[in-house]
């Protein structure tokens, strides 16, 4: 038995032994170790997935650069499989609690240049270039709880009553998964993420949370962490959450990620808001935007539900059938923000916020509306 324990790793090797001794001496026990959950975005196509693994840190230790096997995440070939994780945002870990932390990372190659799947790096450059315009984003993440291949609340055979009463509903006949939603909200708040609200959506088991307003990088980092917390929280109920833009076939709205946007000038004046809408509709811009707004966008933007057809660009006040909506309050106040209704639920916020900053901020700069 002793030999077996020995062989199973209970005999600490040199480095670990030394670390334990040091911690034991300093703290009187080795329970001061910190669990750091390193989270990153993988290379799965067409829609990237989140991955994570745990590193034990000493109390007070900065989360260091780390690495992983890219050949298991669609990020490298087996013969040179190492990828580098560089921490970009650290928050308290509401799942483990205590001193545990979540460490969102960007992926680098071993020469420390951004990995091809690292969409954050380019957005960081654009955000820096147009920092003077003080861009804010508020993103509405829609998602659906699934049990196997069925949305939560769908009967085993057939379909639930059609769309109508579920949006912002109340009652056990209309609401499915509220316990998970409440726990996810608490977890996001405990992690210090800038969550601004939640609501039930138009289909049973479909929900939304909003992140922001915050800068392009802050909102995007926070959205990726909020997504990770969503999947992780729902695990406890044996339910999965999906950001599939069309989780149920048939006459149901898809799932989107409406992206609300303003610059300092737009928050002060109406002319820059109209100029921003015009810039988004200029020349090839609609197609360029659609191309980075999430896989399967043609299936969601059919024109039959909630937004215009993906080939037709339009903007309008209070118009939820347009590509871009100017909220009524914004038109009344003659300042505020616009809502781009096109992005799919499965979009990459680094790509979407980067594209909007690039298109709108460059146009506003040219027109002197900054
Ligand atoms: P909807 O009426 O489309 O459902 P929501 O209330 O779900 O709108 O989401 C609106 C989002 O817009 C929120 O995340 C909010 O924080 C954000 N927002 C509010 N003001 C601004 C602004 N000036 N710039 C960018 N985003 C904003
Ligand atoms: Mn909303
Ligand atoms: Mn919504
Ligand atoms: Mn919206």
Short mmCIF file of C-alpha atoms and ligand atoms in Angstrom, two decimals:
data_model
loop_
_atom_site.label_atom_id
_atom_site.label_comp_id
_atom_site.label_asym_id
_atom_site.label_seq_id
_atom_site.Cartn_x
_atom_site.Cartn_y
_atom_site.Cartn_z
CA UNK A 1 0.00 0.00 0.00
CA UNK A 2 2.77 2.42 0.94
CA UNK A 3 4.58 1.70 -2.28
CA UNK A 4 1.39 2.29 -4.22
CA UNK A 5 0.82 5.66 -2.58
CA UNK A 6 4.42 6.50 -3.29
CA UNK A 7 3.94 5.67 -6.94
CA UNK A 8 0.70 7.63 -7.22
CA UNK A 9 2.43 10.94 -6.62
CA UNK A 10 2.02 11.50 -2.90
CA UNK A 11 5.80 11.67 -2.63
CA UNK A 12 6.50 15.33 -3.49
CA UNK A 13 9.43 15.96 -5.77
CA UNK A 14 12.09 18.57 -5.03
CA UNK A 15 10.53 21.81 -6.30
CA UNK A 16 7.09 21.17 -4.85
CA UNK A 17 8.60 20.00 -1.57
CA UNK A 18 10.62 23.21 -1.30
CA UNK A 19 7.53 25.30 -2.08
CA UNK A 20 5.43 23.50 0.50
CA UNK A 21 8.17 23.89 3.11
CA UNK A 22 8.39 27.60 2.40
CA UNK A 23 4.64 28.12 2.60
CA UNK A 24 4.42 25.88 5.66
CA UNK A 25 7.08 27.92 7.42
CA UNK A 26 5.54 31.27 6.41
CA UNK A 27 1.91 30.46 7.03
CA UNK A 28 1.92 27.50 9.30
CA UNK A 29 0.10 25.49 6.64
CA UNK A 30 0.05 25.23 2.87
CA UNK A 31 -3.57 26.22 2.46
CA UNK A 32 -2.58 29.71 1.25
CA UNK A 33 -2.21 28.45 -2.29
CA UNK A 34 -4.39 30.40 -4.77
CA UNK A 35 -6.38 28.63 -7.47
CA UNK A 36 -6.18 30.57 -10.73
CA UNK A 37 -8.50 29.49 -13.55
CA UNK A 38 -6.76 30.47 -16.82
CA UNK A 39 -9.38 31.02 -19.54
CA UNK A 40 -8.72 31.45 -23.25
CA UNK A 41 -10.43 31.41 -26.65
CA UNK A 42 -9.56 28.45 -28.85
CA UNK A 43 -9.27 27.98 -32.62
CA UNK A 44 -12.45 26.01 -33.28
CA UNK A 45 -14.10 26.99 -36.56
CA UNK A 46 -16.43 28.47 -37.53
CA UNK A 47 -17.14 29.57 -33.93
CA UNK A 48 -14.40 29.61 -31.31
CA UNK A 49 -14.94 27.95 -27.93
CA UNK A 50 -13.71 28.78 -24.46
CA UNK A 51 -11.13 26.62 -22.69
CA UNK A 52 -9.71 26.78 -19.19
CA UNK A 53 -7.35 25.06 -16.80
CA UNK A 54 -6.14 25.66 -13.28
CA UNK A 55 -2.80 26.91 -12.03
CA UNK A 56 -1.86 27.01 -8.35
CA UNK A 57 -0.20 30.28 -7.34
CA UNK A 58 1.41 31.41 -4.10
CA UNK A 59 -0.50 34.05 -2.18
CA UNK A 60 0.29 37.46 -3.64
CA UNK A 61 1.89 36.03 -6.77
CA UNK A 62 0.97 37.80 -10.04
CA UNK A 63 -0.56 35.31 -12.49
CA UNK A 64 2.40 34.58 -14.78
CA UNK A 65 2.53 33.84 -18.48
CA UNK A 66 1.65 30.17 -19.03
CA UNK A 67 1.12 27.76 -21.92
CA UNK A 68 -0.99 24.93 -23.30
CA UNK A 69 -1.11 22.23 -25.93
CA UNK A 70 -2.43 23.98 -29.03
CA UNK A 71 -2.79 20.72 -30.92
CA UNK A 72 -5.80 19.90 -28.72
CA UNK A 73 -7.55 23.25 -29.31
CA UNK A 74 -7.22 23.69 -33.09
CA UNK A 75 -4.42 26.18 -32.52
CA UNK A 76 -1.29 24.20 -33.48
CA UNK A 77 0.05 21.09 -35.16
CA UNK A 78 1.27 18.24 -33.00
CA UNK A 79 4.92 18.66 -34.03
CA UNK A 80 5.13 22.20 -32.59
CA UNK A 81 2.18 22.32 -30.28
CA UNK A 82 3.09 24.94 -27.67
CA UNK A 83 0.99 28.10 -27.41
CA UNK A 84 1.48 30.89 -24.88
CA UNK A 85 -1.17 32.31 -22.51
CA UNK A 86 -0.74 35.96 -21.52
CA UNK A 87 -3.12 37.25 -18.82
CA UNK A 88 -5.18 40.29 -19.89
CA UNK A 89 -7.88 40.49 -17.18
CA UNK A 90 -8.00 39.08 -13.67
CA UNK A 91 -11.16 38.93 -11.53
CA UNK A 92 -12.28 37.20 -8.33
CA UNK A 93 -13.55 33.67 -9.05
CA UNK A 94 -17.16 33.51 -7.81
CA UNK A 95 -17.36 29.76 -8.46
CA UNK A 96 -14.54 28.73 -6.14
CA UNK A 97 -14.76 31.81 -3.95
CA UNK A 98 -12.16 32.76 -1.36
CA UNK A 99 -8.97 34.08 -2.90
CA UNK A 100 -9.44 32.16 -6.13
CA UNK A 101 -9.23 34.12 -9.36
CA UNK A 102 -10.26 33.98 -13.01
CA UNK A 103 -7.50 34.88 -15.45
CA UNK A 104 -8.64 35.75 -18.98
CA UNK A 105 -5.74 35.33 -21.39
CA UNK A 106 -4.84 36.13 -24.96
CA UNK A 107 -3.03 33.49 -27.00
CA UNK A 108 0.46 34.15 -28.35
CA UNK A 109 2.94 32.14 -30.36
CA UNK A 110 6.14 31.16 -28.59
CA UNK A 111 7.89 34.24 -30.07
CA UNK A 112 5.22 36.29 -28.20
CA UNK A 113 3.56 37.59 -31.37
CA UNK A 114 -0.27 37.27 -31.43
CA UNK A 115 -1.47 33.82 -32.46
CA UNK A 116 -3.58 33.87 -35.69
CA UNK A 117 -6.69 33.11 -33.55
CA UNK A 118 -5.96 36.10 -31.31
CA UNK A 119 -8.54 38.67 -32.49
CA UNK A 120 -7.97 40.85 -29.44
CA UNK A 121 -4.56 42.18 -30.52
CA UNK A 122 -5.87 44.03 -33.60
CA UNK A 123 -8.76 45.56 -31.64
CA UNK A 124 -6.31 46.72 -28.98
CA UNK A 125 -4.45 48.65 -31.72
CA UNK A 126 -7.63 50.22 -33.11
CA UNK A 127 -8.85 51.14 -29.63
CA UNK A 128 -5.52 52.82 -28.98
CA UNK A 129 -5.57 54.65 -32.32
CA UNK A 130 -9.03 56.14 -31.64
CA UNK A 131 -8.78 56.39 -27.84
CA UNK A 132 -9.47 60.13 -28.06
CA UNK A 133 -13.06 59.46 -29.22
CA UNK A 134 -13.86 57.51 -26.03
CA UNK A 135 -15.90 54.69 -27.55
CA UNK A 136 -18.43 52.91 -25.35
CA UNK A 137 -20.17 49.62 -26.09
CA UNK A 138 -23.15 47.89 -24.48
CA UNK A 139 -23.65 44.34 -25.73
CA UNK A 140 -26.90 42.36 -25.34
CA UNK A 141 -25.97 38.68 -25.26
CA UNK A 142 -28.89 36.38 -26.09
CA UNK A 143 -28.51 32.67 -25.40
CA UNK A 144 -30.55 29.51 -24.93
CA UNK A 145 -30.45 26.79 -22.29
CA UNK A 146 -30.45 23.32 -23.77
CA UNK A 147 -31.23 19.89 -22.38
CA UNK A 148 -29.75 17.53 -24.94
CA UNK A 149 -30.91 18.88 -28.29
CA UNK A 150 -34.05 20.59 -26.91
CA UNK A 151 -34.30 24.13 -25.56
CA UNK A 152 -35.16 24.07 -21.85
CA UNK A 153 -38.97 24.24 -21.56
CA UNK A 154 -39.69 22.61 -24.93
CA UNK A 155 -41.89 19.51 -24.50
CA UNK A 156 -40.39 16.14 -25.41
CA UNK A 157 -42.75 15.86 -28.34
CA UNK A 158 -43.97 18.74 -30.44
CA UNK A 159 -43.59 22.41 -29.71
CA UNK A 160 -44.52 24.87 -26.97
CA UNK A 161 -47.12 27.59 -27.51
CA UNK A 162 -45.84 30.03 -30.12
CA UNK A 163 -43.73 33.09 -29.41
CA UNK A 164 -45.60 35.85 -27.59
CA UNK A 165 -45.73 35.57 -23.81
CA UNK A 166 -42.23 34.49 -22.95
CA UNK A 167 -40.37 37.79 -23.40
CA UNK A 168 -39.88 39.33 -19.94
CA UNK A 169 -42.49 36.83 -18.71
CA UNK A 170 -43.26 35.52 -15.26
CA UNK A 171 -44.66 32.19 -14.10
CA UNK A 172 -43.71 28.55 -14.41
CA UNK A 173 -45.60 28.16 -17.69
CA UNK A 174 -43.42 30.78 -19.38
CA UNK A 175 -40.12 30.88 -17.56
CA UNK A 176 -37.51 28.12 -17.73
CA UNK A 177 -34.15 28.32 -16.00
CA UNK A 178 -34.54 31.43 -13.86
CA UNK A 179 -32.57 29.87 -10.99
CA UNK A 180 -29.55 29.46 -13.26
CA UNK A 181 -29.97 32.97 -14.66
CA UNK A 182 -30.04 34.51 -11.17
CA UNK A 183 -26.97 32.54 -10.12
CA UNK A 184 -25.14 33.59 -13.29
CA UNK A 185 -26.00 37.25 -12.61
CA UNK A 186 -24.72 36.97 -9.03
CA UNK A 187 -21.54 35.30 -10.28
CA UNK A 188 -20.91 38.02 -12.86
CA UNK A 189 -21.43 40.74 -10.25
CA UNK A 190 -19.17 38.96 -7.75
CA UNK A 191 -16.50 38.81 -10.46
CA UNK A 192 -16.85 42.58 -10.88
CA UNK A 193 -18.02 42.38 -14.50
CA UNK A 194 -19.93 45.44 -15.81
CA UNK A 195 -23.27 43.64 -16.24
CA UNK A 196 -26.11 46.11 -16.79
CA UNK A 197 -29.19 43.86 -16.81
CA UNK A 198 -30.91 40.58 -17.69
CA UNK A 199 -34.25 39.58 -19.25
CA UNK A 200 -36.16 36.55 -20.46
CA UNK A 201 -36.37 36.35 -24.26
CA UNK A 202 -39.02 35.43 -26.81
CA UNK A 203 -38.61 31.62 -26.76
CA UNK A 204 -38.84 29.22 -23.79
CA UNK A 205 -35.36 28.74 -22.31
CA UNK A 206 -34.00 31.82 -24.10
CA UNK A 207 -32.48 34.67 -22.08
CA UNK A 208 -30.34 37.77 -22.39
CA UNK A 209 -27.77 39.58 -20.31
CA UNK A 210 -26.24 42.96 -21.10
CA UNK A 211 -22.62 43.99 -20.58
CA UNK A 212 -21.50 47.61 -20.59
CA UNK A 213 -21.32 50.38 -21.38
CA UNK A 214 -17.56 50.04 -21.42
CA UNK A 215 -14.64 50.45 -23.82
CA UNK A 216 -14.13 47.98 -26.69
CA UNK A 217 -11.59 45.86 -24.81
CA UNK A 218 -13.30 46.08 -21.43
CA UNK A 219 -16.70 45.07 -22.80
CA UNK A 220 -15.23 42.27 -24.95
CA UNK A 221 -13.05 40.81 -22.20
CA UNK A 222 -16.03 40.99 -19.85
CA UNK A 223 -18.38 39.34 -22.35
CA UNK A 224 -16.01 36.40 -22.85
CA UNK A 225 -15.74 35.99 -19.06
CA UNK A 226 -19.53 36.28 -18.65
CA UNK A 227 -19.97 33.57 -21.30
CA UNK A 228 -17.52 31.32 -19.46
CA UNK A 229 -19.39 31.94 -16.21
CA UNK A 230 -22.67 31.14 -17.97
CA UNK A 231 -21.47 27.72 -19.16
CA UNK A 232 -19.80 27.01 -15.82
CA UNK A 233 -22.81 28.07 -13.75
CA UNK A 234 -25.28 26.02 -15.82
CA UNK A 235 -23.04 22.95 -15.41
CA UNK A 236 -24.28 22.75 -11.81
CA UNK A 237 -27.82 22.13 -13.12
CA UNK A 238 -26.68 19.70 -15.83
CA UNK A 239 -27.90 22.19 -18.38
CA UNK A 240 -25.83 23.54 -21.26
CA UNK A 241 -26.09 27.06 -22.61
CA UNK A 242 -25.67 27.81 -26.29
CA UNK A 243 -24.99 30.99 -28.25
CA UNK A 244 -26.13 29.25 -31.44
CA UNK A 245 -27.88 32.01 -33.44
CA UNK A 246 -30.69 29.67 -34.51
CA UNK A 247 -31.12 27.15 -31.67
CA UNK A 248 -34.66 26.14 -32.73
CA UNK A 249 -35.80 25.75 -36.30
CA UNK A 250 -39.14 27.23 -37.26
CA UNK A 251 -40.93 30.46 -36.47
CA UNK A 252 -38.77 31.54 -33.56
CA UNK A 253 -36.50 34.58 -33.35
CA UNK A 254 -32.85 33.72 -33.56
CA UNK A 255 -30.34 34.73 -30.90
CA UNK A 256 -28.41 37.92 -31.43
CA UNK A 257 -25.87 40.17 -29.78
CA UNK A 258 -27.22 43.69 -30.36
CA UNK A 259 -24.27 46.02 -30.04
CA UNK A 260 -24.95 49.50 -28.69
CA UNK A 261 -22.32 52.06 -29.50
CA UNK A 262 -21.40 55.68 -28.83
CA UNK A 263 -18.45 58.00 -28.96
CA UNK A 264 -18.02 61.08 -26.79
CA UNK A 265 -19.29 63.24 -29.68
CA UNK A 266 -22.37 61.01 -30.13
CA UNK A 267 -23.14 61.26 -26.42
CA UNK A 268 -23.16 65.06 -26.78
CA UNK A 269 -24.78 65.65 -30.16
CA UNK A 270 -27.14 64.16 -32.79
CA UNK A 271 -25.19 64.93 -35.97
CA UNK A 272 -22.42 62.42 -35.15
CA UNK A 273 -25.07 59.73 -34.57
CA UNK A 274 -26.52 60.22 -38.06
CA UNK A 275 -22.98 60.40 -39.48
CA UNK A 276 -22.17 57.10 -37.75
CA UNK A 277 -25.28 55.44 -39.28
CA UNK A 278 -24.34 56.78 -42.71
CA UNK A 279 -20.75 55.50 -42.32
CA UNK A 280 -22.04 52.02 -41.43
CA UNK A 281 -24.12 52.02 -44.63
CA UNK A 282 -21.41 53.38 -46.94
CA UNK A 283 -20.17 51.37 -49.97
CA UNK A 284 -18.95 47.90 -48.99
CA UNK A 285 -19.25 48.53 -45.24
CA UNK A 286 -22.48 46.54 -44.73
CA UNK A 287 -20.94 43.41 -46.29
CA UNK A 288 -17.63 43.92 -44.44
CA UNK A 289 -19.47 44.13 -41.14
CA UNK A 290 -21.73 41.15 -41.82
CA UNK A 291 -18.59 39.11 -42.57
CA UNK A 292 -17.36 39.45 -38.97
CA UNK A 293 -20.74 39.46 -37.19
CA UNK A 294 -20.85 35.71 -36.49
CA UNK A 295 -21.21 32.43 -38.37
CA UNK A 296 -24.64 31.63 -39.84
CA UNK A 297 -25.79 35.25 -39.98
CA UNK A 298 -27.76 34.65 -43.20
CA UNK A 299 -29.95 32.16 -41.32
CA UNK A 300 -30.81 34.71 -38.65
CA UNK A 301 -31.06 37.92 -40.68
CA UNK A 302 -33.71 36.61 -43.06
CA UNK A 303 -35.83 39.73 -42.77
CA UNK A 304 -38.67 37.66 -41.28
CA UNK A 305 -37.70 38.23 -37.63
CA UNK A 306 -36.47 41.28 -35.66
CA UNK A 307 -33.99 42.74 -38.22
CA UNK A 308 -33.60 43.59 -41.89
CA UNK A 309 -32.35 41.04 -44.45
CA UNK A 310 -28.58 40.72 -44.19
CA UNK A 311 -28.07 42.16 -47.68
CA UNK A 312 -30.17 45.26 -46.97
CA UNK A 313 -28.79 48.03 -44.83
CA UNK A 314 -31.12 50.49 -43.13
CA UNK A 315 -31.32 52.66 -40.05
CA UNK A 316 -34.22 54.29 -38.30
CA UNK A 317 -35.64 55.67 -35.06
CA UNK A 318 -37.27 53.00 -32.85
CA UNK A 319 -37.23 50.63 -35.84
CA UNK A 320 -36.56 47.10 -34.66
CA UNK A 321 -36.84 45.94 -38.27
CA UNK A 322 -33.80 48.00 -39.30
CA UNK A 323 -30.11 47.06 -39.25
CA UNK A 324 -29.38 50.02 -36.98
CA UNK A 325 -31.91 51.38 -34.48
CA UNK A 326 -31.72 54.84 -32.97
CA UNK A 327 -33.61 54.51 -29.65
CA UNK A 328 -36.57 56.94 -29.33
CA UNK A 329 -35.05 58.53 -26.25
CA UNK A 330 -31.89 59.28 -28.24
CA UNK A 331 -33.89 61.01 -30.98
CA UNK A 332 -35.78 62.97 -28.32
CA UNK A 333 -32.65 64.00 -26.40
CA UNK A 334 -30.76 64.58 -29.67
CA UNK A 335 -27.76 62.71 -28.27
CA UNK A 336 -26.81 59.25 -27.01
CA UNK A 337 -26.01 56.06 -28.95
CA UNK A 338 -27.03 53.71 -31.74
CA UNK A 339 -27.90 50.02 -31.67
CA UNK A 340 -26.42 47.71 -34.32
CA UNK A 341 -28.97 44.85 -34.32
CA UNK A 342 -27.10 42.63 -36.76
CA UNK A 343 -24.42 40.76 -34.76
CA UNK A 344 -25.24 37.11 -34.08
CA UNK A 345 -25.22 35.66 -30.57
CA UNK A 346 -22.11 33.67 -31.53
CA UNK A 347 -20.11 36.73 -32.61
CA UNK A 348 -16.60 37.47 -31.41
CA UNK A 349 -16.86 40.82 -29.55
CA UNK A 350 -13.23 41.67 -30.34
CA UNK A 351 -14.05 41.50 -34.07
CA UNK A 352 -17.36 43.34 -33.80
CA UNK A 353 -16.20 46.20 -31.57
CA UNK A 354 -12.97 46.53 -33.57
CA UNK A 355 -14.89 46.77 -36.85
CA UNK A 356 -17.32 49.38 -35.50
CA UNK A 357 -14.51 51.52 -34.09
CA UNK A 358 -12.64 51.26 -37.38
CA UNK A 359 -15.64 52.24 -39.55
CA UNK A 360 -17.29 54.87 -37.37
CA UNK A 361 -14.34 56.52 -35.63
CA UNK A 362 -12.41 56.96 -38.89
CA UNK A 363 -15.52 58.49 -40.55
CA UNK A 364 -16.20 60.84 -37.62
CA UNK A 365 -12.57 61.90 -37.63
CA UNK A 366 -12.71 62.70 -41.37
CA UNK A 367 -15.84 64.79 -40.85
CA UNK A 368 -14.37 66.58 -37.86
CA UNK A 369 -17.14 65.21 -35.61
CA UNK A 370 -14.93 64.26 -32.70
P1 LIG B 1 -32.92 46.91 -25.76
O1 LIG B 1 -33.97 47.95 -25.53
O2 LIG B 1 -32.43 46.95 -27.18
O3 LIG B 1 -33.34 45.54 -25.33
P2 LIG B 1 -30.99 46.79 -23.56
O4 LIG B 1 -31.49 47.55 -22.38
O5 LIG B 1 -31.09 45.31 -23.52
O6 LIG B 1 -31.67 47.41 -24.88
O7 LIG B 1 -29.44 47.10 -23.79
C1 LIG B 1 -28.96 48.39 -24.00
C2 LIG B 1 -27.47 48.42 -23.73
O8 LIG B 1 -26.94 49.65 -24.18
C3 LIG B 1 -27.10 48.29 -22.27
O9 LIG B 1 -26.01 47.39 -22.11
C4 LIG B 1 -26.66 49.70 -21.92
O10 LIG B 1 -25.70 49.71 -20.89
C5 LIG B 1 -26.03 50.14 -23.22
N1 LIG B 1 -25.87 51.59 -23.36
C6 LIG B 1 -26.58 52.57 -22.74
N2 LIG B 1 -26.10 53.80 -23.08
C7 LIG B 1 -25.08 53.58 -23.93
C8 LIG B 1 -24.17 54.45 -24.63
N3 LIG B 1 -24.23 55.78 -24.53
N4 LIG B 1 -23.22 53.88 -25.41
C9 LIG B 1 -23.16 52.54 -25.55
N5 LIG B 1 -23.97 51.69 -24.91
C10 LIG B 1 -24.93 52.18 -24.11
MN1 LIG B 2 -32.10 43.93 -24.82
MN1 LIG B 3 -33.01 40.78 -26.85
MN1 LIG B 4 -31.59 45.39 -28.38
#
